[in-house]
Coordinates of C-alpha atoms in Angstrom, one line a residue:
M1 CA 159.7 147.9 110.1
S2 CA 157.9 150.5 108.0
G3 CA 159.3 154.0 107.5
P4 CA 157.8 157.4 107.8
P5 CA 154.9 158.3 105.5
D6 CA 157.1 159.7 102.7
T7 CA 158.9 156.4 102.3
I8 CA 155.8 154.4 101.2
V9 CA 156.1 152.9 97.8
R10 CA 153.5 151.2 95.6
E11 CA 153.4 150.0 92.1
S12 CA 150.7 150.6 89.6
P13 CA 148.1 147.9 89.6
M14 CA 149.4 145.2 87.3
A15 CA 147.2 142.3 88.1
V16 CA 145.1 141.0 85.2
S17 CA 142.2 138.6 85.2
D18 CA 142.4 135.1 83.8
E19 CA 140.4 136.3 80.8
G20 CA 143.2 138.8 80.0
L21 CA 146.0 136.2 79.9
D22 CA 147.4 134.7 76.8
V23 CA 146.8 131.0 76.9
P24 CA 149.0 128.7 74.8
A25 CA 147.2 126.3 72.4
A26 CA 146.2 123.0 73.9
S27 CA 148.3 120.0 73.1
P28 CA 146.8 116.7 71.9
T29 CA 145.2 114.9 74.8
S30 CA 147.2 111.9 76.2
P31 CA 145.8 109.1 78.3
S32 CA 147.5 110.4 81.5
E33 CA 145.9 113.9 81.3
P34 CA 142.6 113.1 83.1
T35 CA 144.6 111.8 86.1
D36 CA 146.9 114.8 86.0
R37 CA 143.9 117.1 85.8
R38 CA 142.3 115.5 88.8
A39 CA 145.5 115.8 90.8
R40 CA 145.8 119.5 89.8
H41 CA 142.2 120.1 90.9
R42 CA 142.8 118.4 94.2
G43 CA 145.9 120.5 94.8
R44 CA 144.0 123.7 93.9
G45 CA 141.1 122.7 96.2
L46 CA 143.5 122.2 99.1
A47 CA 145.2 125.5 98.4
A48 CA 141.8 127.2 98.3
V49 CA 140.9 125.7 101.7
G50 CA 144.2 126.8 103.2
L51 CA 143.7 130.3 101.8
A52 CA 140.2 130.5 103.3
V53 CA 141.6 129.6 106.7
V54 CA 144.1 132.3 106.4
L55 CA 141.6 134.9 105.3
L56 CA 138.9 134.0 107.8
A57 CA 141.2 133.4 110.8
P58 CA 140.0 135.8 113.6
M59 CA 143.4 136.3 115.1
P60 CA 146.1 138.7 114.0
W61 CA 149.4 137.8 112.4
R62 CA 152.5 139.1 113.9
L63 CA 156.2 139.4 112.8
Q64 CA 158.3 138.7 115.9
N65 CA 161.2 141.2 116.0
D66 CA 163.4 139.2 118.4
D67 CA 167.2 139.2 117.8
R68 CA 166.8 135.6 116.5
P69 CA 166.3 133.9 114.2
A70 CA 168.1 135.8 111.5
L71 CA 168.9 134.2 108.1
A72 CA 170.8 134.9 104.9
W73 CA 169.0 133.9 101.7
H74 CA 170.5 133.8 98.2
L75 CA 168.9 135.8 95.4
D76 CA 171.0 134.1 92.7
G77 CA 168.6 132.5 90.2
R78 CA 165.6 133.3 92.4
L79 CA 164.8 136.9 91.3
S80 CA 162.7 137.2 88.1
V81 CA 162.6 140.5 86.2
D82 CA 160.4 140.6 83.2
G83 CA 160.2 136.8 83.2
E84 CA 163.9 136.1 83.3
L85 CA 165.6 134.6 86.4
L86 CA 168.7 136.7 87.2
D87 CA 171.9 135.1 88.1
P88 CA 174.7 137.7 87.8
P89 CA 178.3 136.7 88.7
G90 CA 178.9 136.7 92.4
T91 CA 176.8 135.6 95.4
W92 CA 173.9 137.9 96.4
S93 CA 172.2 137.5 99.7
W94 CA 169.2 139.2 101.4
L95 CA 168.6 138.9 105.1
T96 CA 165.6 138.3 107.3
V97 CA 164.9 138.4 111.0
G98 CA 161.9 137.2 113.0
R99 CA 159.0 135.1 111.8
P100 CA 155.2 135.0 112.0
P101 CA 153.9 133.2 115.2
V102 CA 152.3 129.8 115.2
V103 CA 148.6 129.7 116.3
G104 CA 149.6 128.4 119.7
E105 CA 151.8 131.4 120.4
V106 CA 149.0 133.8 119.5
L107 CA 146.7 132.0 121.8
V108 CA 149.2 132.3 124.6
D109 CA 149.4 136.0 123.9
L110 CA 145.6 136.2 124.1
A111 CA 145.7 134.4 127.5
D112 CA 148.4 136.5 129.1
G113 CA 147.3 139.9 127.7
T114 CA 150.3 140.6 125.5
L115 CA 148.5 140.6 122.2
S116 CA 148.8 144.4 122.1
A117 CA 152.4 143.7 120.9
S118 CA 151.1 142.0 117.8
R119 CA 150.3 143.7 114.5
D120 CA 148.2 142.5 111.7
I121 CA 150.2 142.0 108.5
R122 CA 147.2 141.3 106.3
D123 CA 146.6 144.2 103.9
G124 CA 149.3 146.1 105.8
N125 CA 151.5 149.0 104.8
P126 CA 152.0 148.9 100.9
T127 CA 155.7 149.5 101.4
S128 CA 156.0 146.1 103.0
R129 CA 154.1 144.0 100.4
P130 CA 156.3 141.9 98.1
A131 CA 154.2 142.8 95.0
V132 CA 155.0 146.4 95.7
V133 CA 158.5 146.4 97.0
E134 CA 160.1 144.2 94.3
P135 CA 159.1 146.1 91.1
I136 CA 160.1 149.4 92.6
A137 CA 163.5 148.0 93.7
A138 CA 164.1 146.4 90.3
A139 CA 163.2 149.7 88.6
V140 CA 165.8 151.4 90.8
G141 CA 168.4 148.8 89.9
L142 CA 167.7 149.2 86.1
H143 CA 168.0 153.0 86.4
A144 CA 171.3 152.7 88.3
A145 CA 172.5 150.6 85.4
G146 CA 171.7 153.4 82.9
R147 CA 168.4 152.1 81.7
D148 CA 165.7 154.7 80.9
V149 CA 163.1 153.9 83.6
A150 CA 160.3 156.4 84.2
M151 CA 159.2 156.3 87.8
G152 CA 155.8 157.8 88.6
L153 CA 154.2 159.1 91.8
E154 CA 150.9 158.9 93.5
V155 CA 150.0 161.2 96.4
I156 CA 147.4 159.8 98.7
V157 CA 145.7 162.1 101.3
S158 CA 143.4 160.9 104.1
G159 CA 141.6 162.1 107.1
A160 CA 139.7 165.1 105.7
R161 CA 139.5 168.2 107.9
D162 CA 136.9 169.9 105.9
A163 CA 133.3 168.9 105.3
G164 CA 132.5 167.8 101.8
L165 CA 135.9 166.4 101.0
P166 CA 136.6 162.7 100.6
D167 CA 138.2 161.1 103.6
R168 CA 140.7 159.4 101.3
A169 CA 141.7 160.6 97.9
V170 CA 144.5 160.8 95.3
L171 CA 146.0 164.3 94.9
V172 CA 147.0 164.9 91.3
E173 CA 147.8 168.7 91.3
L174 CA 149.1 171.0 93.9
N175 CA 149.6 174.8 93.5
G176 CA 149.3 174.4 89.8
V177 CA 151.9 171.6 89.5
R178 CA 150.9 168.2 88.2
L179 CA 152.3 165.6 90.6
V180 CA 153.8 163.2 88.1
D181 CA 157.0 162.3 90.0
R182 CA 159.0 163.2 93.1
A183 CA 160.7 166.2 91.4
A184 CA 157.2 167.6 90.7
W185 CA 156.2 167.0 94.3
A186 CA 159.3 168.8 95.6
A187 CA 158.5 171.8 93.4
A188 CA 154.9 172.0 94.4
S189 CA 155.3 171.4 98.1
N190 CA 158.1 174.1 98.3
D191 CA 155.7 176.7 96.8
P192 CA 154.0 178.4 99.8
G193 CA 150.7 178.7 97.9
L194 CA 148.8 181.1 100.1
P195 CA 146.2 179.9 99.5
V196 CA 147.0 176.3 98.8
T197 CA 145.2 175.1 95.6
F198 CA 144.7 171.4 94.8
R199 CA 143.0 169.0 92.5
L200 CA 142.0 165.4 93.1
A201 CA 141.8 162.5 90.8
D202 CA 138.0 162.5 90.9
G203 CA 138.1 166.1 89.5
T204 CA 137.4 167.9 92.8
V205 CA 139.3 171.2 93.0
G206 CA 139.7 173.4 96.0
R207 CA 141.7 176.0 97.8
R208 CA 142.6 176.5 101.5
P209 CA 144.0 179.5 103.3
G210 CA 147.5 179.2 104.7
R211 CA 150.1 176.5 103.8
T212 CA 148.5 173.2 104.7
L213 CA 146.2 170.8 102.9
P214 CA 142.8 170.0 104.4
W215 CA 143.8 166.4 105.3
T216 CA 145.6 165.0 108.3
S217 CA 147.7 162.4 106.5
L218 CA 149.7 162.3 103.3
E219 CA 151.6 159.4 101.6
L220 CA 154.0 159.7 98.7
V221 CA 153.7 156.5 96.7
D222 CA 156.3 155.6 94.1
V223 CA 154.8 154.0 91.0
A224 CA 156.9 151.5 89.0
P225 CA 156.6 151.4 85.2
P226 CA 153.4 149.4 84.4
N227 CA 155.3 147.1 82.0
L228 CA 157.9 146.1 84.6
D229 CA 157.4 142.8 86.4
A230 CA 159.7 141.7 89.2
V231 CA 159.2 138.8 91.5
L232 CA 161.4 137.2 94.2
F233 CA 161.1 133.5 94.0
G234 CA 159.9 133.9 90.4
N235 CA 160.3 130.2 89.9
V236 CA 157.4 129.4 92.3
P237 CA 154.1 128.7 90.5
D238 CA 151.9 131.8 90.3
V239 CA 148.8 130.2 92.0
G240 CA 146.2 131.9 94.1
P241 CA 147.7 131.5 97.6
V242 CA 151.1 132.6 96.4
R243 CA 149.6 135.7 94.7
W244 CA 147.6 136.5 97.8
V245 CA 150.8 136.4 100.0
R246 CA 152.6 138.7 97.6
E247 CA 149.9 141.2 97.2
H248 CA 148.4 141.4 100.7
L249 CA 150.9 140.3 103.4
A250 CA 153.1 143.1 104.7
L251 CA 156.2 141.0 105.0
G252 CA 158.7 143.9 105.1
P253 CA 160.6 146.2 102.8
S254 CA 164.2 145.2 103.8
H255 CA 165.0 143.2 100.8
G256 CA 164.6 146.2 98.5
V257 CA 168.3 147.1 98.5
M258 CA 169.4 143.7 97.4
V259 CA 166.7 143.3 94.8
A260 CA 167.9 146.6 93.3
L261 CA 171.6 145.6 93.5
T262 CA 171.1 142.2 91.9
T263 CA 169.0 143.8 89.1
W264 CA 171.8 146.4 88.7
A265 CA 174.5 143.8 88.5
D266 CA 172.7 141.8 85.9
A267 CA 171.8 144.8 83.8
S268 CA 175.2 146.4 84.0
G269 CA 177.1 143.2 83.2
I270 CA 179.6 143.7 86.1
D271 CA 181.5 140.6 86.9
L272 CA 181.8 140.0 90.7
D273 CA 182.5 136.3 90.6
G274 CA 184.0 135.2 93.9
V275 CA 182.4 138.1 95.8
H276 CA 179.6 137.4 98.3
V277 CA 177.4 140.6 98.6
A278 CA 174.8 140.9 101.3
G279 CA 172.6 143.8 102.2
T280 CA 169.5 145.0 103.9
G281 CA 167.4 148.2 103.6
G282 CA 164.3 149.6 102.1
I283 CA 164.4 151.5 98.8
R284 CA 162.5 154.4 97.5
G285 CA 161.8 155.1 93.8
D286 CA 164.4 157.8 93.7
G287 CA 167.1 155.4 95.0
L288 CA 167.1 156.6 98.6
V289 CA 167.7 153.8 101.2
T290 CA 165.3 153.6 104.1
P291 CA 165.7 152.1 107.6
I292 CA 164.8 148.6 108.6
G293 CA 164.5 146.5 111.7
G294 CA 166.8 143.8 113.3
L295 CA 170.0 145.2 111.7
A296 CA 172.4 143.7 114.2
A297 CA 171.0 140.2 113.9
K298 CA 170.9 140.4 110.1
A299 CA 174.5 141.6 110.1
A300 CA 175.5 138.6 112.2
A301 CA 173.7 136.3 109.8
A302 CA 175.5 137.8 106.8
R303 CA 178.9 137.4 108.5
D304 CA 178.1 133.8 109.4
A305 CA 177.1 133.1 105.8
G306 CA 180.5 134.2 104.6
A307 CA 179.5 137.6 103.1
E308 CA 182.5 139.8 102.1
V309 CA 180.5 143.0 102.3
L310 CA 177.3 144.1 104.0
F311 CA 175.4 147.2 102.8
Y312 CA 173.0 148.7 105.3
P313 CA 171.2 152.1 105.9
L314 CA 173.8 154.6 106.9
P315 CA 171.7 156.3 109.7
Q316 CA 171.6 152.9 111.5
A317 CA 175.4 152.6 111.8
G318 CA 175.2 152.9 115.6
E319 CA 173.3 149.6 115.8
L320 CA 176.4 147.8 114.7
D321 CA 178.8 149.2 117.3
D322 CA 178.9 145.9 119.3
L323 CA 179.1 143.6 116.3
D324 CA 182.3 141.7 115.5
P325 CA 182.1 141.7 111.7
G326 CA 185.1 139.4 111.3
S327 CA 186.5 139.8 107.7
M328 CA 183.2 141.2 106.5
E329 CA 183.3 144.9 105.4
L330 CA 180.4 147.0 106.8
V331 CA 179.3 149.8 104.3
G332 CA 176.6 152.2 105.3
I333 CA 174.7 153.7 102.3
S334 CA 172.3 156.5 101.8
R335 CA 171.5 155.9 98.2
I336 CA 171.8 152.9 95.9
E337 CA 174.6 154.6 94.0
D338 CA 176.8 154.4 97.1
A339 CA 176.7 150.6 96.9
T340 CA 177.2 150.4 93.1
L341 CA 180.3 152.6 93.4
V342 CA 181.8 150.2 96.1
L343 CA 181.0 147.1 94.0
A344 CA 182.5 148.7 90.9
R345 CA 185.7 149.2 92.9
F346 CA 185.6 145.6 93.9
A347 CA 185.7 144.6 90.2
D348 CA 188.4 147.2 89.4
D349 CA 190.8 146.3 92.2
G350 CA 190.7 142.5 91.5
R351 CA 188.7 141.5 94.6
A352 CA 186.4 139.7 92.2
Q353 CA 188.0 136.5 91.0
P354 CA 188.6 136.2 87.2

């Protein structure tokens, strides 16, 4: 479900070691604490064993992209932004389709030769990792609500064409322009150069005749503000296995639109009580909505869950030609502002219950 290279998003590294965390002062010891401590240690031990099995398993993981199952999940009270669980008026649903296979299914694939259809979601595309998708989406929502949110950019090049250049590097300057955000990238990449000049993060400088860089691949990586923390299921304990899933498994970017809209609704104070909003779509740091997979099945799940409106990537409108939406309104969007304008009209025309 990943998009083209220029839709990849990634946050700045925000993980801190245990030594860097603020630890509250210990409370007086009670007689039950040794037992509680042993129970916690057993739980952590089991979690560590489970994580080891996941990490060391020699078989790939796969997201099945069948039309079913598709489900609608509520964001209300489950999205944490800067430590606060958001619950804006209204009902806010994100949508999923497919699931990872069980071990038996992977073994069957191995036996009948269809494993080539599987894809490894461990350390997959950054745009599909929850720890990457969610801070970017929340930042987009805050910006749409009028907050001053400075989004950065990282340009990653790989596959060096010329000897002496690193095979993978971060490009920080192009044709004399520092690549601090997408506007800077647009200005630099529209300059024909002739020759192209560049500088890498490690200090390497170079030039190349013509209009192309000496690498075969380029990724534009949105960088969320380093002080912004956003977590779906923020009420789940932040233990090792949970953190590993968030930071390493490429589970998909399609909840980005709804994370952005829920954050926007909370920050803007709009009252959509009585309105059930559902949506699917990836989100770039500049608010552009990107395509996703399984749209028809997700739309059916939203309709069956009672959604009043479904937002989806506009270029995929043709995938819904055969869908009976019932009373649900289908709204294709290109940018996050397309959705916020529609929801503002919902509030203005009385479709939200007082």
